């Protein structure tokens, strides 16, 4: 028998999964409802993703080498002096990155279906087929033509509002809402953001996260995120970041407004039967930084690798236990990263006093190096014990000075 796999969603998670499956010669169907989708996103990716996913240079619109952290009282700390000449954060347009990854998966042999998956019939036994019901848009219409497809295994890579997660009863997660305005700036103002990104913290811009000005292709993205999912609150916070950055955004024109959920933690069940979730559908965005592109791509690839191995390159149908092997690998590799960033968010985004302490701490070169290294290379390289001790002492010192530990 030949294994048939459906991958629903062709963001970084889905296309990376489909690429790995197709390379192994597995019959792969990659569903995407909108082939020109521009996912609302800051588009920042770590350096290691470029090599690991073999991304061509033209995917990167800007190379950010400087970050500015701005405290509630507007103290600015510049970060980036520890970077080597060839190190940077890549800024990309999601329609370009997603289009590239999707086309590569398709060229390698995945069958790309321009369709919206509406429902999944779950088989009643361990070997029956799953049936996907979808609207096929290949005629160019939004409504599409109703079709169905039988497969042995499904990867749900359909993002934060995942239909596949609902169909498999994966359970819910808490989520934050990220709101973002794309603003085209006059040339002199844009020059300031040439290779600079800004992060603002404070109750006025977000009670539990940060707000940002990120440089994009020919404009900036100005946004904020919060777990307090309430339209009025989000509007107030966006007004807060616009006010704080007003002198740098003067004369700018809004060209797009967008909002999207960001998962706060993994879903209760990420594998049920022969369905596995990856990327945002699974809930793999980190706390503190709100990063999800790299983790989406890595989880898609890791899940697909597990399928290739356990199916002996597509000659046997993997079981639920086989698929759970992907979860074990994932949690082993990244569980600690998620836990550390969760703790950091709880400590430092708690009040304006803790945020002041956080920004003060970011001025330290050892802290900058450790932070950048773990972001750019996604390896938790333990600093030498003396540096670690120094960082811990500085963290506590900063928090105490800001009276931030007071209940
Ligand atoms: C405002 C904002 C800013 C962000 N900034 C950053 C950042 O700078 N860096 C970073 O690393 N992360 C950032 N993130 C997080 C990042 O965008 C996500 O973690 C990432 O997109 C997850 O990728 P994915 O492939 O899992 O899902 P998605 O990118 O959401 O892709 C899902 C795909 O599935 C398709 N789809 C959905 N439903 C169906 C269906 N029923 N049938 C067929 N197709 C379907 C969609 O069209 C889409 O193409 C940000 C998020 C937000 C909201």
XYZ file of C-alpha atoms and ligand atoms in Angstrom:
460
model
C 0.000 0.000 0.000
C 1.040 3.616 -0.489
C 0.481 6.123 2.297
C -1.636 9.210 1.447
C -1.142 12.340 3.557
C -3.171 15.576 3.491
C -1.511 18.720 4.816
C -4.112 21.428 5.519
C -2.687 24.959 5.289
C 0.414 26.109 3.448
C 1.976 28.615 5.824
C 5.541 27.854 6.986
C 4.285 24.834 8.983
C 2.316 23.151 6.208
C 4.735 23.775 3.349
C 7.707 22.554 5.384
C 5.812 19.383 6.258
C 4.749 18.841 2.629
C 8.288 19.417 1.368
C 9.734 16.721 3.644
C 6.983 14.238 2.770
C 7.262 14.879 -0.978
C 11.052 14.529 -0.898
C 10.575 11.066 0.631
C 8.253 10.149 -2.249
C 5.084 10.078 -0.110
C 1.754 10.871 -1.814
C 1.116 14.343 -0.385
C -1.809 16.765 -0.847
C -1.174 20.338 0.274
C -4.352 22.411 0.781
C -4.324 26.210 0.715
C -7.473 28.336 0.685
C -5.738 31.511 -0.522
C -2.650 31.235 -2.698
C -1.765 34.935 -2.322
C -2.365 34.932 1.442
C -0.404 37.654 3.297
C -0.557 36.443 6.889
C -0.719 39.357 9.368
C 2.787 39.136 10.793
C 5.898 41.125 11.726
C 7.884 38.820 9.443
C 10.997 38.615 11.641
C 12.932 35.353 11.274
C 16.101 34.147 13.017
C 19.345 33.792 11.084
C 19.486 30.012 11.521
C 16.221 29.613 9.590
C 17.843 30.918 6.413
C 20.434 28.154 6.356
C 18.263 25.404 7.807
C 15.488 26.018 5.262
C 17.798 26.955 2.437
C 16.107 30.321 1.862
C 17.443 32.431 -1.009
C 18.774 35.936 -0.223
C 15.880 37.689 -1.992
C 13.407 36.391 0.617
C 14.962 38.819 3.104
C 13.814 42.416 2.556
C 15.817 43.903 5.400
C 18.592 42.858 7.693
C 17.972 44.227 11.175
C 21.170 44.683 13.162
C 19.927 47.091 15.804
C 17.090 46.850 18.280
C 15.890 49.595 20.550
C 14.141 48.648 23.785
C 12.044 51.536 25.104
C 10.893 51.546 28.725
C 7.623 52.935 30.151
C 9.461 56.157 31.073
C 10.944 56.273 27.538
C 14.467 55.238 28.510
C 15.984 53.851 25.317
C 18.487 51.014 25.305
C 20.297 50.096 22.101
C 20.879 46.433 21.487
C 23.013 44.947 18.757
C 26.600 45.936 19.470
C 27.444 42.295 20.255
C 26.416 41.159 16.766
C 29.107 40.038 14.337
C 29.183 41.594 10.842
C 27.325 38.690 9.246
C 24.666 38.376 11.948
C 21.177 39.883 11.631
C 17.454 39.317 12.097
C 15.818 38.769 8.712
C 12.649 40.713 7.911
C 10.455 39.216 5.220
C 7.037 39.611 3.637
C 4.906 36.638 4.472
C 3.354 36.434 1.021
C 6.896 36.084 -0.389
C 8.190 33.584 2.192
C 5.008 31.478 2.162
C 4.839 31.550 -1.649
C 8.443 30.367 -1.913
C 8.033 27.482 0.558
C 4.722 26.400 -0.998
C 6.070 26.398 -4.562
C 9.131 24.446 -3.507
C 6.965 21.756 -1.864
C 4.854 21.577 -5.006
C 7.885 21.381 -7.313
C 9.220 18.525 -5.193
C 6.031 16.551 -5.840
C 3.324 17.609 -3.363
C -0.056 18.056 -5.082
C -1.136 21.618 -4.354
C -4.916 22.052 -4.016
C -6.318 25.573 -3.959
C -9.136 24.625 -1.601
C -10.738 25.492 1.745
C -11.174 22.460 3.973
C -14.575 22.651 5.680
C -14.851 19.329 7.439
C -13.234 15.983 8.137
C -14.973 12.601 8.535
C -13.157 10.565 11.167
C -13.000 6.779 10.551
C -14.448 4.436 13.177
C -11.511 2.035 13.156
C -7.727 2.332 13.267
C -7.161 1.633 9.567
C -10.069 3.402 7.822
C -9.603 6.505 5.661
C -10.171 10.090 6.744
C -12.346 12.032 4.293
C -11.667 15.746 3.824
C -14.500 17.894 2.481
C -13.384 21.050 0.745
C -14.337 23.849 -1.622
C -12.059 23.712 -4.648
C -11.270 27.265 -5.825
C -9.288 26.281 -8.907
C -12.134 27.713 -11.056
C -11.290 31.121 -9.556
C -14.479 31.420 -7.517
C -14.620 32.206 -3.798
C -17.428 29.687 -3.175
C -15.555 26.973 -5.079
C -16.746 23.530 -6.091
C -17.531 20.974 -3.348
C -15.137 18.032 -3.428
C -13.759 15.383 -1.078
C -10.524 13.432 -0.718
C -9.708 10.239 1.207
C -6.354 9.977 2.983
C -4.660 7.865 5.660
C -3.190 10.688 7.685
C -3.723 14.430 8.198
C -1.372 17.188 9.276
C -3.288 20.223 10.558
C -1.208 23.285 9.645
C -4.148 25.643 9.272
C -3.117 28.248 11.811
C -4.660 29.681 14.945
C -8.307 29.162 13.876
C -7.617 25.567 12.856
C -10.569 23.591 11.419
C -8.559 20.404 11.718
C -8.047 20.991 15.466
C -11.807 21.337 15.850
C -12.505 18.189 13.812
C -10.130 16.080 15.911
C -11.315 17.641 19.211
C -7.858 18.915 20.103
C -9.210 21.267 22.779
C -8.804 25.029 23.028
C -5.939 27.290 23.952
C -5.848 30.796 25.371
C -4.786 33.321 22.827
C -3.633 36.904 22.556
C -4.718 39.281 19.817
C -2.052 41.057 17.812
C -3.112 44.241 16.083
C -0.928 45.915 13.489
C -1.007 48.950 11.187
C 1.222 49.081 8.120
C 2.413 52.661 7.754
C 4.266 54.175 4.800
C 6.681 56.823 6.080
C 8.313 59.772 4.355
C 11.782 58.768 3.072
C 13.740 60.548 5.842
C 11.656 58.875 8.559
C 11.958 55.470 6.839
C 15.746 55.849 6.691
C 15.783 55.751 10.499
C 14.298 52.247 10.398
C 16.647 51.041 7.640
C 18.077 48.266 9.838
C 16.425 49.038 13.161
C 13.455 47.514 14.979
C 11.877 49.017 18.098
C 10.161 47.319 21.030
C 8.124 49.406 23.463
C 6.962 48.199 26.872
C 4.519 49.840 29.280
C 0.931 49.625 30.513
C -0.003 52.248 27.924
C 1.048 49.996 25.006
C 0.342 46.499 26.393
C -0.549 45.162 29.853
C 1.102 41.797 29.202
C 3.244 41.928 26.065
C 5.169 44.517 24.041
C 4.401 46.885 21.187
C 6.612 47.262 18.153
C 7.758 49.234 15.142
C 9.286 46.753 12.692
C 10.730 47.773 9.313
C 9.100 45.996 6.364
C 9.873 46.046 2.649
C 8.990 49.740 2.002
C 7.053 50.661 5.134
C 6.881 49.918 8.866
C 4.557 47.650 10.837
C 3.363 49.297 14.043
C 1.475 47.055 16.412
C 0.707 45.654 19.808
C -0.448 42.392 21.351
C -2.446 41.542 24.435
C -4.237 38.672 26.104
C -6.988 41.110 27.114
C -9.043 40.315 24.062
C -11.366 43.308 23.927
C -11.756 45.574 20.901
C -11.858 48.835 22.827
C -8.783 47.909 24.880
C -6.804 46.983 21.770
C -7.697 50.305 20.135
C -6.476 52.146 23.243
C -3.204 50.216 23.252
C -2.659 50.884 19.558
C -3.264 54.585 20.229
C -0.643 54.192 22.995
C 2.091 52.907 20.678
C 1.170 55.442 17.997
C 1.537 58.202 20.628
C 4.853 56.913 21.954
C 6.407 56.605 18.502
C 4.620 59.698 17.121
C 7.777 61.741 16.478
C 9.185 58.898 14.371
C 5.977 58.181 12.488
C 5.051 61.783 11.643
C 3.747 62.202 8.082
C 3.101 58.439 7.763
C 0.092 57.019 5.889
C -1.708 53.875 6.996
C -1.791 51.427 4.101
C -3.216 48.366 5.874
C -4.771 47.408 9.216
C -4.733 43.792 10.381
C -5.351 41.642 13.449
C -4.915 37.961 14.193
C -4.903 35.608 17.214
C -1.602 34.401 18.658
C -1.789 31.119 20.625
C -0.535 31.302 24.192
C 0.305 27.642 24.762
C -0.039 24.240 23.051
C -3.474 22.666 22.690
C -4.405 19.921 25.192
C -4.206 17.291 22.400
C -1.841 17.749 19.442
C -2.125 14.190 18.093
C -5.429 12.302 18.011
C -5.658 9.095 15.994
C -3.806 9.721 12.730
C -4.111 13.506 12.827
C -1.248 15.707 14.044
C -1.174 19.467 14.542
C 1.849 21.668 13.770
C 2.683 25.392 13.948
C 0.036 27.811 15.253
C -2.632 25.119 14.949
C -0.720 23.219 17.653
C 0.054 26.397 19.633
C 3.818 26.807 19.137
C 4.341 30.562 19.562
C 6.813 31.550 22.266
C 5.893 33.834 25.152
C 7.881 37.064 25.653
C 8.874 37.354 21.995
C 5.706 36.149 20.206
C 7.829 34.258 17.710
C 6.154 31.549 15.628
C 7.452 31.367 12.029
C 10.578 29.324 12.736
C 8.753 27.041 15.177
C 5.969 26.498 12.658
C 8.455 25.473 9.947
C 10.465 23.278 12.329
C 7.399 21.525 13.747
C 6.058 20.845 10.244
C 9.387 19.342 9.249
C 9.757 17.333 12.466
C 6.249 15.904 12.227
C 6.834 14.937 8.577
C 10.205 13.334 9.406
C 8.482 11.210 12.047
C 5.909 10.136 9.440
C 8.596 9.300 6.864
C 10.496 7.180 9.398
C 7.535 5.401 10.987
C 5.876 4.691 7.631
C 9.132 3.296 6.220
C 9.035 5.954 3.486
C 5.321 5.614 2.870
C 4.929 1.827 2.771
C 2.959 1.442 6.032
C 0.361 3.579 7.836
C 1.723 5.089 11.038
C -0.318 4.701 14.227
C -1.254 7.302 16.833
C 1.674 6.082 18.940
C 4.039 6.579 15.996
C 2.761 10.136 15.503
C 3.180 10.885 19.189
C 6.887 10.264 18.624
C 6.921 13.701 16.977
C 5.509 15.276 20.158
C 8.182 13.641 22.299
C 10.923 14.923 20.004
C 9.394 18.402 19.907
C 8.960 18.717 23.645
C 12.466 17.399 24.271
C 14.027 19.907 21.877
C 11.979 23.040 22.638
C 10.099 22.453 25.919
C 12.741 24.334 27.910
C 12.754 27.323 25.509
C 8.974 27.718 25.928
C 9.181 27.395 29.711
C 12.007 29.945 30.075
C 10.271 32.528 27.868
C 7.015 31.984 29.769
C 8.752 32.674 33.093
C 10.479 35.771 31.651
C 7.125 37.152 30.464
C 5.550 36.544 33.880
C 8.412 38.304 35.676
C 9.178 41.211 33.386
C 5.871 42.180 31.762
C 4.086 42.334 35.139
C 4.142 46.051 35.906
C 5.810 49.228 34.751
C 8.408 48.795 37.536
C 9.414 45.338 36.282
C 9.462 46.640 32.688
C 11.838 49.448 33.683
C 14.057 46.803 35.306
C 13.853 44.678 32.157
C 14.975 47.507 29.875
C 17.785 48.435 32.274
C 18.979 44.845 32.204
C 18.982 44.812 28.396
C 21.782 47.393 28.451
C 24.161 44.707 29.698
C 26.382 43.220 26.969
C 26.317 39.702 28.423
C 22.515 39.768 28.524
C 22.431 41.045 24.924
C 24.793 38.357 23.707
C 22.898 35.575 25.434
C 19.541 36.868 24.161
C 20.711 37.346 20.578
C 22.532 34.011 20.456
C 19.493 32.120 21.676
C 17.201 34.000 19.256
C 19.428 33.813 16.160
C 20.619 30.239 16.574
C 17.845 28.630 18.655
C 20.319 26.788 20.765
C 20.236 27.205 24.492
C 24.003 27.497 24.846
C 24.709 27.708 28.559
C 26.862 30.774 29.275
C 29.999 30.096 31.280
C 29.105 29.902 34.980
C 30.706 33.264 35.832
C 28.748 35.091 33.131
C 25.587 33.249 34.219
C 26.156 34.347 37.810
C 26.759 37.925 36.704
C 23.544 37.949 34.669
C 21.532 36.522 37.562
C 22.958 39.128 39.953
C 22.191 41.911 37.467
C 18.625 40.642 36.986
C 17.976 40.649 40.712
C 19.765 44.009 41.118
C 17.651 45.614 38.382
C 14.434 44.237 39.811
C 15.286 45.410 43.331
C 16.287 48.895 42.172
C 12.964 49.239 40.382
C 11.191 47.981 43.521
C 9.767 45.561 41.012
C 9.497 42.602 43.329
C 7.113 44.372 45.676
C 3.762 42.525 45.676
C 0.556 40.633 14.080
C 1.460 39.429 14.226
C 2.836 39.610 14.169
C 3.685 38.488 14.234
N 5.024 38.699 14.082
C 5.856 37.635 14.064
C 7.245 37.820 13.781
O 7.726 38.940 13.518
N 8.045 36.715 13.779
C 7.550 35.460 14.049
O 8.340 34.500 14.041
N 6.246 35.255 14.281
C 5.380 36.301 14.280
N 4.036 36.077 14.470
C 3.544 34.683 14.587
C 3.497 34.012 13.199
O 2.781 34.838 12.308
C 2.827 32.614 13.272
O 3.362 31.906 14.369
C 3.051 31.809 11.990
O 2.405 32.410 10.894
C 2.537 30.373 12.125
O 2.660 29.687 10.892
P 1.671 28.471 10.508
O 2.163 27.920 9.225
O 1.508 27.582 11.680
O 0.234 29.159 10.320
P -0.229 30.326 9.335
O 0.900 31.170 8.959
O -1.418 30.950 9.991
O -0.689 29.542 8.026
C -1.907 28.839 7.967
C -2.267 28.668 6.493
O -3.401 27.809 6.401
C -4.338 28.352 5.492
N -5.648 27.856 5.935
C -6.294 28.155 7.099
N -7.437 27.477 7.186
C -7.542 26.725 6.054
C -8.520 25.804 5.571
N -9.617 25.537 6.280
N -8.299 25.222 4.391
C -7.182 25.494 3.660
N -6.222 26.352 4.066
C -6.396 26.963 5.258
C -4.179 29.865 5.624
O -4.641 30.550 4.488
C -2.665 29.987 5.821
O -1.983 30.109 4.601
C 3.154 37.174 14.425
C 1.770 37.005 14.521
C 0.917 38.105 14.413
C -0.562 37.882 14.482
